[in-house]
Short mmCIF file of C-alpha atoms (C1' of nucleotides) in Angstrom, two decimals:
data_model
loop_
_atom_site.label_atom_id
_atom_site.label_comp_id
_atom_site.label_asym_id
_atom_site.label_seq_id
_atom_site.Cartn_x
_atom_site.Cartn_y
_atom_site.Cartn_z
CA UNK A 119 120.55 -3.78 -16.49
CA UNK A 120 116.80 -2.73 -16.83
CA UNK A 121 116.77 -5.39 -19.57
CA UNK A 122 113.77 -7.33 -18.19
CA UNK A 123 112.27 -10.36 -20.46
CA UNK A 124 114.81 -9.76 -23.34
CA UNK A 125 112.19 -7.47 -24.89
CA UNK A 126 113.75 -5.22 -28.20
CA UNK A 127 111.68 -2.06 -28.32
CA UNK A 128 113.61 0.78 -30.95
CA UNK A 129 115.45 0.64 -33.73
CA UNK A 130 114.64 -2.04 -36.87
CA UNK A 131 112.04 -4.10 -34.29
CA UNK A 132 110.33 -0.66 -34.18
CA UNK A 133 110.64 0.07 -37.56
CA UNK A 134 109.35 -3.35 -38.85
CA UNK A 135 106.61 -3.02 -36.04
CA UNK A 136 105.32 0.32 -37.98
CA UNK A 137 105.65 -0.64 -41.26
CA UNK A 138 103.27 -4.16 -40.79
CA UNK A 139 101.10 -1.70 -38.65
CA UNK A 140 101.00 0.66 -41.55
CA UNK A 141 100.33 -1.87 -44.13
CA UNK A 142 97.35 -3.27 -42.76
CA UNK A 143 95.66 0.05 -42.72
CA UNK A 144 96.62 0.76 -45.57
CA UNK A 145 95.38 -2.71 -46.89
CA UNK A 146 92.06 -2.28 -45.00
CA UNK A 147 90.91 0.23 -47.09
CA UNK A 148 91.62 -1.71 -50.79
CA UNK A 149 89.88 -4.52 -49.74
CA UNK A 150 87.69 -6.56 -47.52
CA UNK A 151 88.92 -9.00 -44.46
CA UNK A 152 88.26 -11.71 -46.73
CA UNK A 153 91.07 -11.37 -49.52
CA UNK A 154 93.32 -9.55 -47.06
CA UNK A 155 96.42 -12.43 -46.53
CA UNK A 156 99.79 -12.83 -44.31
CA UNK A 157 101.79 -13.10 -47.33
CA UNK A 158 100.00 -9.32 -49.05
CA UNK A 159 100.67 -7.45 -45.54
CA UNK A 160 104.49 -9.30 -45.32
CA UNK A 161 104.89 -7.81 -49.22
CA UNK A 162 103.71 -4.25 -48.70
CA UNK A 163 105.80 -3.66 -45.29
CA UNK A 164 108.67 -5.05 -46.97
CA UNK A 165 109.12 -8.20 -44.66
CA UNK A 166 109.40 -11.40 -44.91
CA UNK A 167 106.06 -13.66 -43.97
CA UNK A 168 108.02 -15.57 -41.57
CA UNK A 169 108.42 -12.51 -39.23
CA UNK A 170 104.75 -11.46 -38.71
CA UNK A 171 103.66 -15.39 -38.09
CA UNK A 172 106.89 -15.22 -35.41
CA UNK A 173 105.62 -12.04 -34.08
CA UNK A 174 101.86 -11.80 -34.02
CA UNK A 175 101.19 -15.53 -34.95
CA UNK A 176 98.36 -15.64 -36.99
CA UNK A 177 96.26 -12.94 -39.38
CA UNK A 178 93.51 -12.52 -36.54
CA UNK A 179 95.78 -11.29 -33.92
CA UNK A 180 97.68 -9.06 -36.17
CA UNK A 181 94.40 -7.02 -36.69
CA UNK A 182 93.15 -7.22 -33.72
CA UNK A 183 96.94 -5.53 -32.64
CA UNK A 184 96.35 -2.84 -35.10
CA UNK A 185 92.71 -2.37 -34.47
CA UNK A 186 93.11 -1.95 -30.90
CA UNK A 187 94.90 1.07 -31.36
CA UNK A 188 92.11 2.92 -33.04
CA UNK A 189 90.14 1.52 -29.88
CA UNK A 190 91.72 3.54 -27.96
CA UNK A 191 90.79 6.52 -26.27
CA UNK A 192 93.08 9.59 -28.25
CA UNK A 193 91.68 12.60 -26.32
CA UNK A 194 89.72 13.78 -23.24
CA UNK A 195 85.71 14.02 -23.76
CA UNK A 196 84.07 17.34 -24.00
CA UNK A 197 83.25 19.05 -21.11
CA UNK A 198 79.51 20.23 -21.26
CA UNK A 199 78.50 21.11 -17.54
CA UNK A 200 76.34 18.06 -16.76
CA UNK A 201 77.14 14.47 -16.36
CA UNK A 202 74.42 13.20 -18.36
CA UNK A 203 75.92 16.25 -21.09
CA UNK A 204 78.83 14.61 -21.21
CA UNK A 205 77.84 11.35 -21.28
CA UNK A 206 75.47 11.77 -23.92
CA UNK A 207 78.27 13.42 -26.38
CA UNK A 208 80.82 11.02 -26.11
CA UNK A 209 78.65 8.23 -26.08
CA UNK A 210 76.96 10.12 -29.21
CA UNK A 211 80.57 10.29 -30.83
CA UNK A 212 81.43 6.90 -29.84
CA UNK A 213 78.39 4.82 -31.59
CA UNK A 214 79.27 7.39 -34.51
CA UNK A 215 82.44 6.06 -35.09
CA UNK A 216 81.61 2.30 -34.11
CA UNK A 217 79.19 2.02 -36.63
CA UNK A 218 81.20 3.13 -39.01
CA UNK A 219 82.42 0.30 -41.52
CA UNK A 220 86.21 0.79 -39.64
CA UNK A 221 85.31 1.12 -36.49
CA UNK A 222 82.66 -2.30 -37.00
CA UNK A 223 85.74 -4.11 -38.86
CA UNK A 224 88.17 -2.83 -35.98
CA UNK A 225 85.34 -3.81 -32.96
CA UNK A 226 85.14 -7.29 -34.87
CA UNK A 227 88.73 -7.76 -35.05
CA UNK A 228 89.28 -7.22 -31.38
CA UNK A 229 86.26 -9.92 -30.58
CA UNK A 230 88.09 -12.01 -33.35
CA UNK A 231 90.93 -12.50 -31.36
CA UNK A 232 91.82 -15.67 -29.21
CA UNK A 233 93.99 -13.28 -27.33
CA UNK A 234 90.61 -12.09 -23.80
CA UNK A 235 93.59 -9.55 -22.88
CA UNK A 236 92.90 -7.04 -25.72
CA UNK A 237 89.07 -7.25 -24.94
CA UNK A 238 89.92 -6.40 -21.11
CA UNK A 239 91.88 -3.77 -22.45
CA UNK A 240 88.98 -2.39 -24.34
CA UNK A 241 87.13 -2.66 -21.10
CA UNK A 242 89.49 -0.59 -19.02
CA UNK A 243 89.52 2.56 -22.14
CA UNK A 244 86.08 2.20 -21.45
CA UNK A 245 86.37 2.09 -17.52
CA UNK A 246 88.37 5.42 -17.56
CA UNK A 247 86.54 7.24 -19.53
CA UNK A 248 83.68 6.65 -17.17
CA UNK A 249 85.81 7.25 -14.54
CA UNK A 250 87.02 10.66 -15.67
CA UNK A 251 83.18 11.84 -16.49
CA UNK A 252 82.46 10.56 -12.70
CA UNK A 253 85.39 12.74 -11.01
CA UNK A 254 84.09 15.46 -13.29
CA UNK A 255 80.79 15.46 -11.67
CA UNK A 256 82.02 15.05 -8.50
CA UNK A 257 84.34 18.42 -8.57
CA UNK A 258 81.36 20.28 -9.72
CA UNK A 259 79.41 19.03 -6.89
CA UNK A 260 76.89 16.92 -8.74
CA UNK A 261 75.67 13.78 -7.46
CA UNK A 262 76.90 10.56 -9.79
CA UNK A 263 76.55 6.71 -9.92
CA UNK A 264 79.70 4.56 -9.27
CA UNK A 265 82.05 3.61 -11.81
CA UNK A 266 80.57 0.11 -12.33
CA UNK A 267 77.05 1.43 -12.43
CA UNK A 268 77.63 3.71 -15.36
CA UNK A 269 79.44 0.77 -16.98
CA UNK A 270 76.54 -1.35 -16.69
CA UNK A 271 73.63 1.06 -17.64
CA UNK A 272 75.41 2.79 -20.29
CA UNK A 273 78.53 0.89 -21.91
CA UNK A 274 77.11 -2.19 -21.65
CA UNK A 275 73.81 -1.93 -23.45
CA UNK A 276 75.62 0.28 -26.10
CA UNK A 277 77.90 -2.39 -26.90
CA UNK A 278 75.94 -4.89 -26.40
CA UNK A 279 74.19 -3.50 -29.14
CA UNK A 280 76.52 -2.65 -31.19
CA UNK A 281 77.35 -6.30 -31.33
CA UNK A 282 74.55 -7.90 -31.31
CA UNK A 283 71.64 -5.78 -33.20
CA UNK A 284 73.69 -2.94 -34.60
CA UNK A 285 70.37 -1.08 -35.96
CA UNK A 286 69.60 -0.31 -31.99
CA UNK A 287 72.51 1.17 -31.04
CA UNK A 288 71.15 4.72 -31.58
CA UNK A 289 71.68 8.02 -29.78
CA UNK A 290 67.62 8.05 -28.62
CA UNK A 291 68.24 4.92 -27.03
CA UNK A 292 71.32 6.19 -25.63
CA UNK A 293 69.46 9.12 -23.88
CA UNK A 294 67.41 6.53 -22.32
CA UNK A 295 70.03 4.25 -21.03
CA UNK A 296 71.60 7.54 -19.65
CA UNK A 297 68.29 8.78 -17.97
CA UNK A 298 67.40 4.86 -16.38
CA UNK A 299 70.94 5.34 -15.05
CA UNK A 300 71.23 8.38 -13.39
CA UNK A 301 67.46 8.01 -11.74
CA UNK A 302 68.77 5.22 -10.07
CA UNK A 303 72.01 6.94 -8.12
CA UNK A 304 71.83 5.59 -4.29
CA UNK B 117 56.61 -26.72 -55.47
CA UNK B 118 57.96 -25.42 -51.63
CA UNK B 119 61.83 -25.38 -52.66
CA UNK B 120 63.13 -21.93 -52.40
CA UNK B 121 66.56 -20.50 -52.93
CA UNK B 122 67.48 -24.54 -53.81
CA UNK B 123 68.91 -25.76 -50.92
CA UNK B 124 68.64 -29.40 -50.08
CA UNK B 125 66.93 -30.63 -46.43
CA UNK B 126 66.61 -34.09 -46.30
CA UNK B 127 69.12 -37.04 -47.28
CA UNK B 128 72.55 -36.90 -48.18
CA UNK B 129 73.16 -33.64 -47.53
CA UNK B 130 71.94 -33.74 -43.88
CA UNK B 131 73.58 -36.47 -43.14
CA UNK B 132 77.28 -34.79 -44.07
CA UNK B 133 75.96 -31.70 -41.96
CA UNK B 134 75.33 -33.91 -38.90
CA UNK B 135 78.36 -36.34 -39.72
CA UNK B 136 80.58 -32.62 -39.80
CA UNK B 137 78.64 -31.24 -36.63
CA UNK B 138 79.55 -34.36 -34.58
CA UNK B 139 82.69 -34.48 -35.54
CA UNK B 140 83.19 -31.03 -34.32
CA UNK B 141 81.91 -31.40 -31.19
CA UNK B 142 84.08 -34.48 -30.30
CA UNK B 143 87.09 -33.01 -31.33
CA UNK B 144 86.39 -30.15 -29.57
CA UNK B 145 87.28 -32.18 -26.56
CA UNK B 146 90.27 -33.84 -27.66
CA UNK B 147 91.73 -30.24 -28.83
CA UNK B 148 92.42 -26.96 -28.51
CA UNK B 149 90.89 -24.32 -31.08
CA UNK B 150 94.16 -23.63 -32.14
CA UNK B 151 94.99 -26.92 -32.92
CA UNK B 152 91.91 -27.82 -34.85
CA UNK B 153 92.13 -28.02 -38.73
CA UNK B 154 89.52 -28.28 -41.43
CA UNK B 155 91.20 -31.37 -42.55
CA UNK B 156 91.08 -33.23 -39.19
CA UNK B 157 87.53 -32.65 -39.06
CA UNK B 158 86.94 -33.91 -42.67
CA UNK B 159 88.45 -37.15 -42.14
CA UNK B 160 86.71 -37.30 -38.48
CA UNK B 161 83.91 -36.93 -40.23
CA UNK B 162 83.74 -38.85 -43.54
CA UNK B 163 83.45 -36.39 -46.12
CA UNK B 164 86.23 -34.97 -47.59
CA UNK B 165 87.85 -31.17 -47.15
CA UNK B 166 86.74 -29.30 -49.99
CA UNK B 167 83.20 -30.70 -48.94
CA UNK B 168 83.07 -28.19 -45.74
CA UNK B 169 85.49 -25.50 -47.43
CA UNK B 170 82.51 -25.16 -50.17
CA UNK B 171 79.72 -25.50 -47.29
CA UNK B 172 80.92 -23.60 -44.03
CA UNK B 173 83.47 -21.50 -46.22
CA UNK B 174 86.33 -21.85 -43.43
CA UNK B 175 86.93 -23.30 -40.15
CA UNK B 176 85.49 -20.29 -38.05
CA UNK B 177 82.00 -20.07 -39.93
CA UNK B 178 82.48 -23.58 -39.20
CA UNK B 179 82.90 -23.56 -35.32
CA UNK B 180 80.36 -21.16 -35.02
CA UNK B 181 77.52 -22.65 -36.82
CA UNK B 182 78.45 -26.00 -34.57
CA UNK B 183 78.10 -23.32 -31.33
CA UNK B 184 75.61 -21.50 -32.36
CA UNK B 185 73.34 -24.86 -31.64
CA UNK B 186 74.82 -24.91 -28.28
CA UNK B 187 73.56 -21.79 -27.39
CA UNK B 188 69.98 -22.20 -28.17
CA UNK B 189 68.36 -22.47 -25.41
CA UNK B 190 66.30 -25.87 -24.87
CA UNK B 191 63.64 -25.61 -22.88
CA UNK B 192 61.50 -23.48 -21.15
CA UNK B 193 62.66 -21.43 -18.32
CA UNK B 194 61.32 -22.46 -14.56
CA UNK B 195 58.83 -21.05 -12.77
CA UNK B 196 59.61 -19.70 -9.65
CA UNK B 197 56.95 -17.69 -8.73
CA UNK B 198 57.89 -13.86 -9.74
CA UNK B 199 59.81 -11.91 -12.24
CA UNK B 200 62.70 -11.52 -10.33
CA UNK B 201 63.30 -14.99 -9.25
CA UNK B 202 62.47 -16.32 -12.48
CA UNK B 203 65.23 -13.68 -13.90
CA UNK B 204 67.88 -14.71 -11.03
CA UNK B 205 67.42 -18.34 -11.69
CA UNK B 206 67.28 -18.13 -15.38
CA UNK B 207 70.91 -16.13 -15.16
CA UNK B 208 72.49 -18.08 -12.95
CA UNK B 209 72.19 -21.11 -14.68
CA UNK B 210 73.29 -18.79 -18.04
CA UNK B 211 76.07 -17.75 -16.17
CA UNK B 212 77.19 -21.26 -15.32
CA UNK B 213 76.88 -22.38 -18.45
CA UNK B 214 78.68 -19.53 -19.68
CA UNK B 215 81.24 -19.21 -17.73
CA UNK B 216 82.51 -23.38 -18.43
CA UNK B 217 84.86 -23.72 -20.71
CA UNK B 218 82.75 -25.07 -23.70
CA UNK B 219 80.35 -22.21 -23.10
CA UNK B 220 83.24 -19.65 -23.41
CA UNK B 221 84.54 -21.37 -26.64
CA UNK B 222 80.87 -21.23 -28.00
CA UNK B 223 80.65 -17.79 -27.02
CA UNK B 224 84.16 -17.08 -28.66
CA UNK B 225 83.14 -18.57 -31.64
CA UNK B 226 80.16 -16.57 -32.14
CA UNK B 227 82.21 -13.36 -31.88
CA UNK B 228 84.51 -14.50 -34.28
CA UNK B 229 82.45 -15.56 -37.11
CA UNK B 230 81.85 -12.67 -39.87
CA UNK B 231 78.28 -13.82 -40.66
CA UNK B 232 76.63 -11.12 -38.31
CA UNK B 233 73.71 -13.01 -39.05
CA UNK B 234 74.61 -15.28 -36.37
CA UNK B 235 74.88 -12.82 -33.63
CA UNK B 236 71.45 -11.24 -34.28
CA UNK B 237 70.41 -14.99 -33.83
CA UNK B 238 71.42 -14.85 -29.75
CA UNK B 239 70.26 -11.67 -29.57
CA UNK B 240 67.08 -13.07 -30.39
CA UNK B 241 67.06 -15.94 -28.21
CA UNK B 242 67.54 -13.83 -25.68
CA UNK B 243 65.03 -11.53 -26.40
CA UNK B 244 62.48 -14.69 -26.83
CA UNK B 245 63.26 -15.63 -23.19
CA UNK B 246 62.71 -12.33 -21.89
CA UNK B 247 59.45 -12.11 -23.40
CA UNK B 248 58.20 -15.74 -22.17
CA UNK B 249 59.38 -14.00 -18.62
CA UNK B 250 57.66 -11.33 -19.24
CA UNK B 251 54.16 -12.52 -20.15
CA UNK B 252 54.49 -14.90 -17.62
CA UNK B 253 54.22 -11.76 -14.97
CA UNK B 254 51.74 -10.15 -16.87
CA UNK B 255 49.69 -13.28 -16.20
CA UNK B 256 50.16 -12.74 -12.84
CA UNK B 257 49.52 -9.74 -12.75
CA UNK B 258 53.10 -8.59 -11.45
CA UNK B 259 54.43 -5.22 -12.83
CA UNK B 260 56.98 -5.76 -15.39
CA UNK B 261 59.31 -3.98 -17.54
CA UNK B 262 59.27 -3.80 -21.47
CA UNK B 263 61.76 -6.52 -22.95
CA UNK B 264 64.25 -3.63 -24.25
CA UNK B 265 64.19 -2.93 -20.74
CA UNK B 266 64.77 -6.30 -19.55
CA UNK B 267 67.35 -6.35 -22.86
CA UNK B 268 69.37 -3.60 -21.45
CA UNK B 269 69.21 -3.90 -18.29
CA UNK B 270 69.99 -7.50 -17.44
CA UNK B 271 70.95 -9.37 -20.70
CA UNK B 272 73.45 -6.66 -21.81
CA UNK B 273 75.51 -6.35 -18.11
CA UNK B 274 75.70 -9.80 -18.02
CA UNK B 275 76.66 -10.19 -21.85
CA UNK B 276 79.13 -7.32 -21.91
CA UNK B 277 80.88 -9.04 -18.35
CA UNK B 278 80.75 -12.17 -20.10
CA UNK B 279 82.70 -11.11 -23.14
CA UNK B 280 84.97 -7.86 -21.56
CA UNK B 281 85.91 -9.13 -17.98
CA UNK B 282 84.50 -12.56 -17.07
CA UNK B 283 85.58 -12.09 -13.36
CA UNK B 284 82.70 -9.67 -13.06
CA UNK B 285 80.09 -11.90 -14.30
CA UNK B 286 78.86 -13.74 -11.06
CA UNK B 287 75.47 -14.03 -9.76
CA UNK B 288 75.94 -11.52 -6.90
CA UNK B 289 75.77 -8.85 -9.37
CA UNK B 290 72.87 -10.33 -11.23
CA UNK B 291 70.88 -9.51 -8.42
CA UNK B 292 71.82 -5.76 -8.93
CA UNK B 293 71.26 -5.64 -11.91
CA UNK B 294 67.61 -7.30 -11.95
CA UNK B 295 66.88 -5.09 -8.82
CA UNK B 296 67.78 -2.23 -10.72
CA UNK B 297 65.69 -2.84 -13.59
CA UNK B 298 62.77 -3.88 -11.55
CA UNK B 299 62.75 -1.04 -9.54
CA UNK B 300 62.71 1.60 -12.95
CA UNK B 301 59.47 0.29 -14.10
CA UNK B 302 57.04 2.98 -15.21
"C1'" DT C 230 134.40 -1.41 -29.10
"C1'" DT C 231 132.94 -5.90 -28.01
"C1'" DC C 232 129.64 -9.32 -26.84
"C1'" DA C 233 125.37 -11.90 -26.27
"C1'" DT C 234 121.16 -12.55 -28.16
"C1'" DA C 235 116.52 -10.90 -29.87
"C1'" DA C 236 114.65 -10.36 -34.05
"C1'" DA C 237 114.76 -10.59 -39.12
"C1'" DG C 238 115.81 -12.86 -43.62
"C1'" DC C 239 115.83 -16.82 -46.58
"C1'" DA C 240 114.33 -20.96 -48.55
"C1'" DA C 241 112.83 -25.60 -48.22
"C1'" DA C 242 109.45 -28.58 -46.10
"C1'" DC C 243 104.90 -28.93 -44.91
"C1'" DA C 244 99.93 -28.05 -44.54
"C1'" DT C 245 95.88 -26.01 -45.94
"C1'" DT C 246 92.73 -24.09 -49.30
"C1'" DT C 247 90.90 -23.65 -53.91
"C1'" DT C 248 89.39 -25.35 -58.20
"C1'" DG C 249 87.87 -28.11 -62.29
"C1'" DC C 250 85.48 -31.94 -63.45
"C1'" DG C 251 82.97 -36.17 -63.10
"C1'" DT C 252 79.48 -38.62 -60.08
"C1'" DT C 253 75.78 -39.14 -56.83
"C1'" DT C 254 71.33 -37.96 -55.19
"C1'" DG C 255 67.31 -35.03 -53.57
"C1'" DG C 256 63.21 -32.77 -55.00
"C1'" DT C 257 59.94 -31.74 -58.66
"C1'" DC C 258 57.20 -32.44 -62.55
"C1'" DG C 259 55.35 -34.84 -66.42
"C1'" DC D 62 56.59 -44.14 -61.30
"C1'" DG D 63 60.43 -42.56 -63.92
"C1'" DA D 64 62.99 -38.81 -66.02
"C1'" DC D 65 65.19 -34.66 -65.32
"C1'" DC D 66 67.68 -30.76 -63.25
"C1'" DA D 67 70.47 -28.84 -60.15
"C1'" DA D 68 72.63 -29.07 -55.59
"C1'" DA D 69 75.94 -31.30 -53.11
"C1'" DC D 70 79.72 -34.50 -52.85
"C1'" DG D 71 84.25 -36.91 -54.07
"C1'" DC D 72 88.67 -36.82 -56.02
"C1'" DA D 73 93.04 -35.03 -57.13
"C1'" DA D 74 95.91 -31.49 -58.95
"C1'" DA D 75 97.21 -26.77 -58.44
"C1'" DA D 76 97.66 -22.72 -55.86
"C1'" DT D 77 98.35 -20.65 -51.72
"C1'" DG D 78 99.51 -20.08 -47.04
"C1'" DT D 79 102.25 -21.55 -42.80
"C1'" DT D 80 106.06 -23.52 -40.29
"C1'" DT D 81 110.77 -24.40 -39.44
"C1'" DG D 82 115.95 -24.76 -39.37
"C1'" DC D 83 119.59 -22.11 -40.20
"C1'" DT D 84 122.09 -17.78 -41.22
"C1'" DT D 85 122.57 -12.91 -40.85
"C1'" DT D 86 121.73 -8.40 -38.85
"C1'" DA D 87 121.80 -5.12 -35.43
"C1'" DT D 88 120.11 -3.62 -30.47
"C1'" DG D 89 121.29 -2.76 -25.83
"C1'" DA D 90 124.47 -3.45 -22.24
"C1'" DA D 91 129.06 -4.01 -20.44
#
DNA sequence: TTCATAAAGCAAACATTTTGCGTTTGGTCG
DNA sequence: CGACCAAACGCAAAATGTTTGCTTTATGAA
């Protein structure tokens, strides 16, 4: 009865879900997003073609599926006492691994897409992470900006950079955007 | 004597490129981006497939090169009298345009294309606007921020809102965010 | 177990992309 | 000005990728 949409989730949909997943990273990493092709990820995940145009629709969205995975958030941030502590290492560890050649390809892939739900998506990781540094502060009594705020002055610039004039996006501009930002709590 | 890296300007050649570009912006209107093929532009066009397969490499690189002359920005900026209502005027009309539908496709189509290249190009139109704004108070003699600042502060928000969660990106928060950075000048 | 149907396989039809080769045509130099 | 070289284009065949109709498999619920 919970059967809602007619949506399969275990068993061989699973299994074929995993495999094309698994292909594709594996794929990544032999060769660029150039030469990479429905028909090589279909081959390697032993499916047919047919079922990953049925499924995902085109190459784009495929990676962009797979990429926004890695996106996502796997554990909580460090705690180091201060807000702008914590704010500084994860966004530290962040650029690190968005301006890696993966993380770039997987950040492309996810503005690649025709699909503006996975980018929202990326917006809310981001969101809650902010979030959880803000209720952090809070429960050690330290004054912080508002969720949006932190968004603007910190994540924004950051990825605005990232995207736009990767050689800026560095950790000494990060301590700035942090600083500017936490000045300015009402 | 001046021809470097031998590509051809004048004749022929720019006539295809304008023939292509046209035809891309017309069908643009007729269709949706899924919808639109290399080949359908081609015969809009004139010129035949292989012609803009061998030029533009595929249809993205394609689409964006065609929005990437959307986005420059045409003329100067008005004059309103100070920083900040030069910067709120300026964005709101960026944020209209923006937020229509061709903007958003033009926008879209920027992300997507792998030429990086391409980004760093609105990055620097933006950066060329804040610095017209920006001399312009100095000749005033009004206060004003460094263009990283105004970058950051303003540019990236609206960018990131833009791109992540276009809901956010209205004019009442422009205002914050250009109070905001006003207010941090050294 | 049985049943209804979502999802996968298969293969043919269809569309797009690539490529080799001959032709046109800018830009430069004698 | 006229000849030359190479870039850019056209054409068409070949290769490759995508879509589609139909059949088969196997999940989840009764």
């Amino acid at each position: 009865m919970a059967m809602r949409e007619g949506v399969r989730s275990g068993g061989r949909s699973a299994r074929v879900q995993e495999a094309v997943h698994q292909a594709v990273k594996e794929l990544e990493q032999l060769k660029t997003r150039e030469e990479l092709t429905v028909p090589q990820v279909a081959s390697r995940a032993g499916v047919t073609p047919s079922t990953i145009y049925r499924r995902w629709g085109n190459l784009a969205e495929l990676l962009a599926d797979v990429s926004l995975e890695r996106l996502r958030p796997d554990g909580e941030p460090p705690d180091t006492g201060s807000l702008a502590g914590d704010l500084q290492a994860w966004g530290e560890q962040y650029l690190e691994e968005m301006t890696s050649a993966p993380g770039l390809r997987g950040l492309n892939d996810v503005m690649a897409s025709a699909d503006s739900e996975r980018r929202e998506c990326c917006y809310r990781y981001s969101e809650s992470i902010m979030a959880t540094l803000c209720a952090r502060a809070h429960a050690r009594g330290e004054p912080a900006p508002s969720v949006d705020a932190l968004v603007d002055g910190i994540i924004a610039p950051m990825t605005y950079r990232l995207l736009y004039d990767r050689e800026t996006a560095t950790s000494a501009r990060l301590s700035e955007w942090i600083a500017r930002t936490l000045v300015a709590i009402d």
